[in-house]
PDB file of C-alpha atoms in Angstrom:
ATOM      1  CA  UNK G 574     -57.638 112.268-165.471  1.00 81.00           C
ATOM      2  CA  UNK G 575     -57.776 115.786-166.835  1.00 88.00           C
ATOM      3  CA  UNK G 576     -59.984 118.353-165.244  1.00 92.00           C
ATOM      4  CA  UNK G 577     -60.584 122.069-164.797  1.00 95.00           C
ATOM      5  CA  UNK G 578     -62.113 123.875-161.900  1.00 96.00           C
ATOM      6  CA  UNK G 579     -63.915 127.115-161.818  1.00 97.00           C
ATOM      7  CA  UNK G 580     -64.138 128.187-158.153  1.00 96.00           C
ATOM      8  CA  UNK G 581     -66.660 130.978-158.511  1.00 96.00           C
ATOM      9  CA  UNK G 582     -70.291 130.301-159.461  1.00 96.00           C
ATOM     10  CA  UNK G 583     -70.862 134.044-160.115  1.00 97.00           C
ATOM     11  CA  UNK G 584     -68.751 137.053-160.601  1.00 98.00           C
ATOM     12  CA  UNK G 585     -70.278 140.567-160.331  1.00 98.00           C
ATOM     13  CA  UNK G 586     -68.533 143.627-161.755  1.00 98.00           C
ATOM     14  CA  UNK G 587     -69.563 147.199-162.619  1.00 98.00           C
ATOM     15  CA  UNK G 588     -69.404 148.322-166.218  1.00 98.00           C
ATOM     16  CA  UNK G 589     -66.017 149.822-167.025  1.00 97.00           C
ATOM     17  CA  UNK G 590     -64.143 147.921-164.335  1.00 98.00           C
ATOM     18  CA  UNK G 591     -61.724 145.147-165.071  1.00 98.00           C
ATOM     19  CA  UNK G 592     -62.951 141.636-164.759  1.00 97.00           C
ATOM     20  CA  UNK G 593     -61.331 138.293-163.977  1.00 98.00           C
ATOM     21  CA  UNK G 594     -62.948 134.841-164.192  1.00 98.00           C
ATOM     22  CA  UNK G 595     -60.828 132.151-162.526  1.00 98.00           C
ATOM     23  CA  UNK G 596     -59.916 128.701-163.906  1.00 98.00           C
ATOM     24  CA  UNK G 597     -57.430 126.136-162.586  1.00 97.00           C
ATOM     25  CA  UNK G 598     -56.522 122.912-164.309  1.00 96.00           C
ATOM     26  CA  UNK G 599     -55.213 119.458-163.524  1.00 93.00           C
ATOM     27  CA  UNK G 600     -53.507 117.902-166.524  1.00 89.00           C
ATOM     28  CA  UNK G 601     -50.497 115.659-166.981  1.00 85.00           C
ATOM     29  CA  UNK G 602     -48.120 117.194-169.399  1.00 85.00           C
ATOM     30  CA  UNK G 603     -48.726 120.425-171.295  1.00 87.00           C
ATOM     31  CA  UNK G 604     -52.391 121.404-171.306  1.00 91.00           C
ATOM     32  CA  UNK G 605     -54.534 122.681-174.208  1.00 92.00           C
ATOM     33  CA  UNK G 606     -56.815 125.180-172.530  1.00 94.00           C
ATOM     34  CA  UNK G 607     -59.906 127.023-173.809  1.00 95.00           C
ATOM     35  CA  UNK G 608     -62.418 129.569-172.820  1.00 96.00           C
ATOM     36  CA  UNK G 609     -65.974 129.544-174.203  1.00 95.00           C
ATOM     37  CA  UNK G 610     -68.939 131.804-173.619  1.00 95.00           C
ATOM     38  CA  UNK G 611     -72.614 130.884-173.604  1.00 93.00           C
ATOM     39  CA  UNK G 612     -75.484 133.247-173.957  1.00 90.00           C
ATOM     40  CA  UNK G 613     -79.078 132.188-172.848  1.00 82.00           C
ATOM     41  CA  UNK G 614     -80.455 129.195-174.907  1.00 72.00           C
ATOM     42  CA  UNK G 615     -77.418 129.261-177.206  1.00 76.00           C
ATOM     43  CA  UNK G 616     -74.533 126.998-177.899  1.00 80.00           C
ATOM     44  CA  UNK G 617     -70.987 127.763-176.880  1.00 89.00           C
ATOM     45  CA  UNK G 618     -68.806 130.367-178.625  1.00 91.00           C
ATOM     46  CA  UNK G 619     -65.024 130.149-178.708  1.00 91.00           C
ATOM     47  CA  UNK G 620     -63.210 133.015-177.000  1.00 94.00           C
ATOM     48  CA  UNK G 621     -59.546 131.994-176.937  1.00 93.00           C
ATOM     49  CA  UNK G 622     -57.117 129.102-176.487  1.00 93.00           C
ATOM     50  CA  UNK G 623     -53.702 128.351-175.080  1.00 93.00           C
ATOM     51  CA  UNK G 624     -51.682 125.661-176.890  1.00 90.00           C
ATOM     52  CA  UNK G 625     -48.071 126.896-176.525  1.00 86.00           C
ATOM     53  CA  UNK G 626     -46.063 130.119-176.734  1.00 87.00           C
ATOM     54  CA  UNK G 627     -46.802 133.377-174.993  1.00 90.00           C
ATOM     55  CA  UNK G 628     -48.473 132.980-171.609  1.00 92.00           C
ATOM     56  CA  UNK G 629     -50.799 135.872-172.368  1.00 95.00           C
ATOM     57  CA  UNK G 630     -53.347 134.908-174.949  1.00 95.00           C
ATOM     58  CA  UNK G 631     -55.638 137.412-176.658  1.00 95.00           C
ATOM     59  CA  UNK G 632     -59.061 136.407-177.906  1.00 93.00           C
ATOM     60  CA  UNK G 633     -62.400 137.672-179.116  1.00 91.00           C
ATOM     61  CA  UNK G 634     -64.338 140.679-177.848  1.00 92.00           C
ATOM     62  CA  UNK G 635     -61.364 142.159-175.993  1.00 95.00           C
ATOM     63  CA  UNK G 636     -60.849 139.162-173.721  1.00 97.00           C
ATOM     64  CA  UNK G 637     -57.514 137.773-172.765  1.00 97.00           C
ATOM     65  CA  UNK G 638     -56.232 134.983-170.532  1.00 97.00           C
ATOM     66  CA  UNK G 639     -52.974 134.311-168.718  1.00 95.00           C
ATOM     67  CA  UNK G 640     -51.550 130.822-168.611  1.00 96.00           C
ATOM     68  CA  UNK G 641     -49.564 130.269-165.322  1.00 95.00           C
ATOM     69  CA  UNK G 642     -47.927 126.954-165.203  1.00 93.00           C
ATOM     70  CA  UNK G 643     -46.624 127.220-161.596  1.00 94.00           C
ATOM     71  CA  UNK G 644     -50.133 128.037-160.323  1.00 95.00           C
ATOM     72  CA  UNK G 645     -51.833 125.716-162.851  1.00 95.00           C
ATOM     73  CA  UNK G 646     -54.257 128.568-163.712  1.00 97.00           C
ATOM     74  CA  UNK G 647     -55.730 130.078-166.827  1.00 97.00           C
ATOM     75  CA  UNK G 648     -57.706 133.032-165.669  1.00 98.00           C
ATOM     76  CA  UNK G 649     -59.848 134.980-168.186  1.00 98.00           C
ATOM     77  CA  UNK G 650     -59.575 138.800-168.065  1.00 98.00           C
ATOM     78  CA  UNK G 651     -60.848 141.946-169.617  1.00 98.00           C
ATOM     79  CA  UNK G 652     -59.639 145.429-168.878  1.00 97.00           C
ATOM     80  CA  UNK G 653     -63.063 147.121-169.069  1.00 97.00           C
ATOM     81  CA  UNK G 654     -66.298 145.139-168.713  1.00 97.00           C
ATOM     82  CA  UNK G 655     -69.382 145.768-170.747  1.00 97.00           C
ATOM     83  CA  UNK G 656     -72.981 144.981-169.844  1.00 96.00           C
ATOM     84  CA  UNK G 657     -73.145 142.857-172.971  1.00 95.00           C
ATOM     85  CA  UNK G 658     -70.362 140.667-171.526  1.00 96.00           C
ATOM     86  CA  UNK G 659     -72.975 139.233-169.103  1.00 96.00           C
ATOM     87  CA  UNK G 660     -73.126 135.498-169.885  1.00 96.00           C
ATOM     88  CA  UNK G 661     -71.973 132.094-168.716  1.00 96.00           C
ATOM     89  CA  UNK G 662     -68.252 131.430-169.177  1.00 97.00           C
ATOM     90  CA  UNK G 663     -66.718 128.007-169.332  1.00 97.00           C
ATOM     91  CA  UNK G 664     -63.028 126.969-169.060  1.00 97.00           C
ATOM     92  CA  UNK G 665     -62.102 123.669-170.766  1.00 96.00           C
ATOM     93  CA  UNK G 666     -59.197 121.401-171.406  1.00 94.00           C
ATOM     94  CA  UNK G 667     -58.952 119.489-174.590  1.00 90.00           C
ATOM     95  CA  UNK G 668     -57.919 115.887-174.835  1.00 86.00           C
ATOM     96  CA  UNK G 669     -54.917 115.527-177.140  1.00 81.00           C
ATOM     97  CA  UNK G 670     -55.908 112.281-178.638  1.00 82.00           C
ATOM     98  CA  UNK G 671     -59.619 112.594-179.158  1.00 81.00           C
ATOM     99  CA  UNK G 672     -60.012 116.425-179.173  1.00 83.00           C
ATOM    100  CA  UNK G 673     -62.919 116.100-176.755  1.00 88.00           C
ATOM    101  CA  UNK G 674     -63.368 118.964-174.360  1.00 92.00           C
ATOM    102  CA  UNK G 675     -63.580 118.638-170.628  1.00 93.00           C
ATOM    103  CA  UNK G 676     -65.467 121.610-169.140  1.00 95.00           C
ATOM    104  CA  UNK G 677     -65.504 123.272-165.783  1.00 96.00           C
ATOM    105  CA  UNK G 678     -68.849 123.987-164.096  1.00 95.00           C
ATOM    106  CA  UNK G 679     -69.035 127.481-165.459  1.00 96.00           C
ATOM    107  CA  UNK G 680     -69.016 130.985-163.952  1.00 97.00           C
ATOM    108  CA  UNK G 681     -71.863 133.384-164.465  1.00 97.00           C
ATOM    109  CA  UNK G 682     -70.608 136.884-165.198  1.00 97.00           C
ATOM    110  CA  UNK G 683     -72.974 139.752-164.332  1.00 97.00           C
ATOM    111  CA  UNK G 684     -71.931 143.200-165.450  1.00 97.00           C
ATOM    112  CA  UNK G 685     -73.985 146.002-163.849  1.00 96.00           C
ATOM    113  CA  UNK G 686     -74.440 149.369-165.536  1.00 95.00           C
TER     114      UNK G 686
ATOM    115  CA  UNK R1001     -71.663 126.242-194.495  1.00 49.00           C
ATOM    116  CA  UNK R1002     -73.022 128.553-191.889  1.00 66.00           C
ATOM    117  CA  UNK R1003     -71.971 126.327-188.961  1.00 90.00           C
ATOM    118  CA  UNK R1004     -73.283 123.371-187.055  1.00 94.00           C
ATOM    119  CA  UNK R1005     -77.099 122.938-187.266  1.00 95.00           C
ATOM    120  CA  UNK R1006     -79.219 121.088-184.702  1.00 96.00           C
ATOM    121  CA  UNK R1007     -82.846 120.125-185.045  1.00 97.00           C
ATOM    122  CA  UNK R1008     -85.197 120.571-183.269  1.00 97.00           C
ATOM    123  CA  UNK R1009     -84.240 123.552-181.117  1.00 95.00           C
ATOM    124  CA  UNK R1010     -86.770 122.491-178.475  1.00 96.00           C
ATOM    125  CA  UNK R1011     -88.526 119.224-177.699  1.00 97.00           C
ATOM    126  CA  UNK R1012     -91.055 118.480-175.075  1.00 98.00           C
ATOM    127  CA  UNK R1013     -91.970 114.818-174.632  1.00 98.00           C
ATOM    128  CA  UNK R1014     -93.861 112.620-172.205  1.00 98.00           C
ATOM    129  CA  UNK R1015     -91.906 110.309-170.012  1.00 97.00           C
ATOM    130  CA  UNK R1016     -91.460 106.930-171.723  1.00 97.00           C
ATOM    131  CA  UNK R1017     -91.515 108.259-175.243  1.00 98.00           C
ATOM    132  CA  UNK R1018     -88.652 108.003-177.717  1.00 98.00           C
ATOM    133  CA  UNK R1019     -86.963 111.095-179.153  1.00 98.00           C
ATOM    134  CA  UNK R1020     -84.453 111.660-181.899  1.00 98.00           C
ATOM    135  CA  UNK R1021     -82.235 114.636-182.466  1.00 98.00           C
ATOM    136  CA  UNK R1022     -80.286 115.587-185.591  1.00 98.00           C
ATOM    137  CA  UNK R1023     -76.954 117.332-186.000  1.00 98.00           C
ATOM    138  CA  UNK R1024     -75.533 118.608-189.301  1.00 97.00           C
ATOM    139  CA  UNK R1025     -71.808 119.372-188.853  1.00 95.00           C
ATOM    140  CA  UNK R1026     -69.659 121.669-190.919  1.00 92.00           C
ATOM    141  CA  UNK R1027     -69.094 119.698-194.123  1.00 89.00           C
ATOM    142  CA  UNK R1028     -65.355 119.379-194.064  1.00 86.00           C
ATOM    143  CA  UNK R1029     -65.226 118.450-190.351  1.00 90.00           C
ATOM    144  CA  UNK R1030     -64.852 114.685-189.990  1.00 91.00           C
ATOM    145  CA  UNK R1031     -65.128 114.612-186.216  1.00 93.00           C
ATOM    146  CA  UNK R1032     -68.547 115.089-184.563  1.00 95.00           C
ATOM    147  CA  UNK R1033     -69.251 115.186-180.811  1.00 96.00           C
ATOM    148  CA  UNK R1034     -72.302 115.050-178.648  1.00 97.00           C
ATOM    149  CA  UNK R1035     -72.456 116.700-175.240  1.00 96.00           C
ATOM    150  CA  UNK R1036     -75.204 117.017-172.636  1.00 96.00           C
ATOM    151  CA  UNK R1037     -75.629 120.099-170.483  1.00 94.00           C
ATOM    152  CA  UNK R1038     -77.908 120.203-167.448  1.00 93.00           C
ATOM    153  CA  UNK R1039     -78.922 123.462-165.716  1.00 86.00           C
ATOM    154  CA  UNK R1040     -76.131 125.066-163.929  1.00 81.00           C
ATOM    155  CA  UNK R1041     -73.487 122.615-165.131  1.00 88.00           C
ATOM    156  CA  UNK R1042     -70.851 122.538-167.836  1.00 91.00           C
ATOM    157  CA  UNK R1043     -71.324 120.397-170.897  1.00 94.00           C
ATOM    158  CA  UNK R1044     -70.479 116.718-170.400  1.00 94.00           C
ATOM    159  CA  UNK R1045     -69.037 114.547-173.149  1.00 94.00           C
ATOM    160  CA  UNK R1046     -71.337 111.800-174.363  1.00 96.00           C
ATOM    161  CA  UNK R1047     -69.772 110.362-177.564  1.00 96.00           C
ATOM    162  CA  UNK R1048     -67.819 111.200-180.630  1.00 95.00           C
ATOM    163  CA  UNK R1049     -67.452 110.036-184.216  1.00 95.00           C
ATOM    164  CA  UNK R1050     -64.582 110.164-186.682  1.00 93.00           C
ATOM    165  CA  UNK R1051     -66.302 109.947-190.072  1.00 94.00           C
ATOM    166  CA  UNK R1052     -68.927 107.157-189.584  1.00 94.00           C
ATOM    167  CA  UNK R1053     -67.043 105.357-186.809  1.00 94.00           C
ATOM    168  CA  UNK R1054     -68.154 105.881-183.204  1.00 94.00           C
ATOM    169  CA  UNK R1055     -64.867 105.920-181.336  1.00 93.00           C
ATOM    170  CA  UNK R1056     -65.778 106.625-177.761  1.00 92.00           C
ATOM    171  CA  UNK R1057     -68.822 106.557-175.540  1.00 92.00           C
ATOM    172  CA  UNK R1058     -69.068 108.049-172.049  1.00 91.00           C
ATOM    173  CA  UNK R1059     -70.444 106.009-169.137  1.00 88.00           C
ATOM    174  CA  UNK R1060     -73.164 108.701-169.085  1.00 82.00           C
ATOM    175  CA  UNK R1061     -74.512 107.158-172.228  1.00 85.00           C
ATOM    176  CA  UNK R1062     -76.820 104.473-170.897  1.00 88.00           C
ATOM    177  CA  UNK R1063     -78.358 101.696-172.990  1.00 92.00           C
ATOM    178  CA  UNK R1064     -81.326 103.925-173.719  1.00 95.00           C
ATOM    179  CA  UNK R1065     -79.092 106.247-175.693  1.00 96.00           C
ATOM    180  CA  UNK R1066     -77.802 105.533-179.220  1.00 95.00           C
ATOM    181  CA  UNK R1067     -75.946 107.709-181.706  1.00 96.00           C
ATOM    182  CA  UNK R1068     -75.298 107.137-185.381  1.00 96.00           C
ATOM    183  CA  UNK R1069     -73.484 108.899-188.210  1.00 96.00           C
ATOM    184  CA  UNK R1070     -74.326 106.646-191.063  1.00 91.00           C
ATOM    185  CA  UNK R1071     -72.441 108.286-193.941  1.00 86.00           C
ATOM    186  CA  UNK R1072     -70.020 110.305-192.004  1.00 85.00           C
ATOM    187  CA  UNK R1073     -72.075 113.494-192.522  1.00 91.00           C
ATOM    188  CA  UNK R1074     -75.075 114.223-190.253  1.00 96.00           C
ATOM    189  CA  UNK R1075     -75.571 112.421-186.942  1.00 98.00           C
ATOM    190  CA  UNK R1076     -78.615 111.409-184.903  1.00 98.00           C
ATOM    191  CA  UNK R1077     -78.862 110.857-181.142  1.00 98.00           C
ATOM    192  CA  UNK R1078     -81.852 108.799-179.986  1.00 97.00           C
ATOM    193  CA  UNK R1079     -83.167 108.435-176.443  1.00 97.00           C
ATOM    194  CA  UNK R1080     -85.459 105.572-175.836  1.00 97.00           C
ATOM    195  CA  UNK R1081     -87.980 105.485-172.958  1.00 97.00           C
ATOM    196  CA  UNK R1082     -87.240 108.974-171.857  1.00 97.00           C
ATOM    197  CA  UNK R1083     -87.010 109.770-168.131  1.00 96.00           C
ATOM    198  CA  UNK R1084     -87.270 113.094-166.438  1.00 96.00           C
ATOM    199  CA  UNK R1085     -83.546 113.029-165.713  1.00 94.00           C
ATOM    200  CA  UNK R1086     -82.899 113.184-169.487  1.00 96.00           C
ATOM    201  CA  UNK R1087     -84.120 116.779-169.459  1.00 97.00           C
ATOM    202  CA  UNK R1088     -81.145 118.816-170.667  1.00 96.00           C
ATOM    203  CA  UNK R1089     -79.626 120.733-173.519  1.00 95.00           C
ATOM    204  CA  UNK R1090     -77.991 118.357-175.973  1.00 96.00           C
ATOM    205  CA  UNK R1091     -75.108 120.020-177.840  1.00 95.00           C
ATOM    206  CA  UNK R1092     -73.429 118.871-181.018  1.00 96.00           C
ATOM    207  CA  UNK R1093     -69.966 120.045-182.154  1.00 95.00           C
ATOM    208  CA  UNK R1094     -67.707 119.314-185.077  1.00 93.00           C
ATOM    209  CA  UNK R1095     -64.018 119.639-185.777  1.00 90.00           C
ATOM    210  CA  UNK R1096     -61.058 118.665-187.830  1.00 84.00           C
ATOM    211  CA  UNK R1097     -58.570 116.639-185.848  1.00 81.00           C
ATOM    212  CA  UNK R1098     -55.779 118.727-184.348  1.00 76.00           C
ATOM    213  CA  UNK R1099     -55.897 121.464-181.844  1.00 65.00           C
ATOM    214  CA  UNK R1100     -55.103 124.161-184.283  1.00 70.00           C
ATOM    215  CA  UNK R1101     -58.371 123.638-186.048  1.00 69.00           C
ATOM    216  CA  UNK R1102     -61.691 125.051-184.987  1.00 71.00           C
ATOM    217  CA  UNK R1103     -64.141 123.292-182.832  1.00 84.00           C
ATOM    218  CA  UNK R1104     -67.685 124.558-183.553  1.00 90.00           C
ATOM    219  CA  UNK R1105     -70.789 124.061-181.437  1.00 93.00           C
ATOM    220  CA  UNK R1106     -74.369 124.029-182.626  1.00 94.00           C
ATOM    221  CA  UNK R1107     -77.054 125.984-180.756  1.00 92.00           C
ATOM    222  CA  UNK R1108     -78.242 122.788-179.060  1.00 94.00           C
ATOM    223  CA  UNK R1109     -81.599 120.945-178.654  1.00 96.00           C
ATOM    224  CA  UNK R1110     -83.361 121.565-175.383  1.00 95.00           C
ATOM    225  CA  UNK R1111     -85.184 118.449-174.223  1.00 97.00           C
ATOM    226  CA  UNK R1112     -87.931 118.663-171.549  1.00 97.00           C
ATOM    227  CA  UNK R1113     -89.395 115.391-170.343  1.00 98.00           C
ATOM    228  CA  UNK R1114     -92.713 115.815-168.556  1.00 97.00           C
TER     229      UNK R1114
END
């Protein structure tokens, strides 16, 4: 069965500092991996995806993620955090047959001014 | 199309009542998904449609839950005899098959069962 794990419930970072939100996956074969962000009382917004190709994927709002096959990880990163980045972040793997998404439990990012 | 629309945004109901939610997907998207998200958790897959056919249902979807997509356009999710444990955000998403195509979520319907 496919799954993703987000080991941190919350990540705190000061504005202007780099941020990392961790995700590891368990998938047979090559994974299709995604990051989504959720603001309070809103649906999920797509940030970026890894399907194939370069291990460093660039996405929306200055976010990027690094696919690491040997460590089965897909960590989300941003060089300089903004207070407005404070939100709930979800890593997900996409089923290749049905396109359904299997989400992690989420990581709350808090950026302090 | 401005995206995936869900109605209502919020619903408060008494335990034992029936509720129905509606989702209008992006018009050219033939796949439609329902997810449930409880507080502090990631969204969990409930069911999905390709056009009007319901192709998969999660074990989370008890007999009290039913979903339809009668003409392959909008979809409804009905919960009968609601229980407090049904309180959650119900999210709808739509897509075109294939990972290179977008997968768009609606803003969700927040259900509170009192």
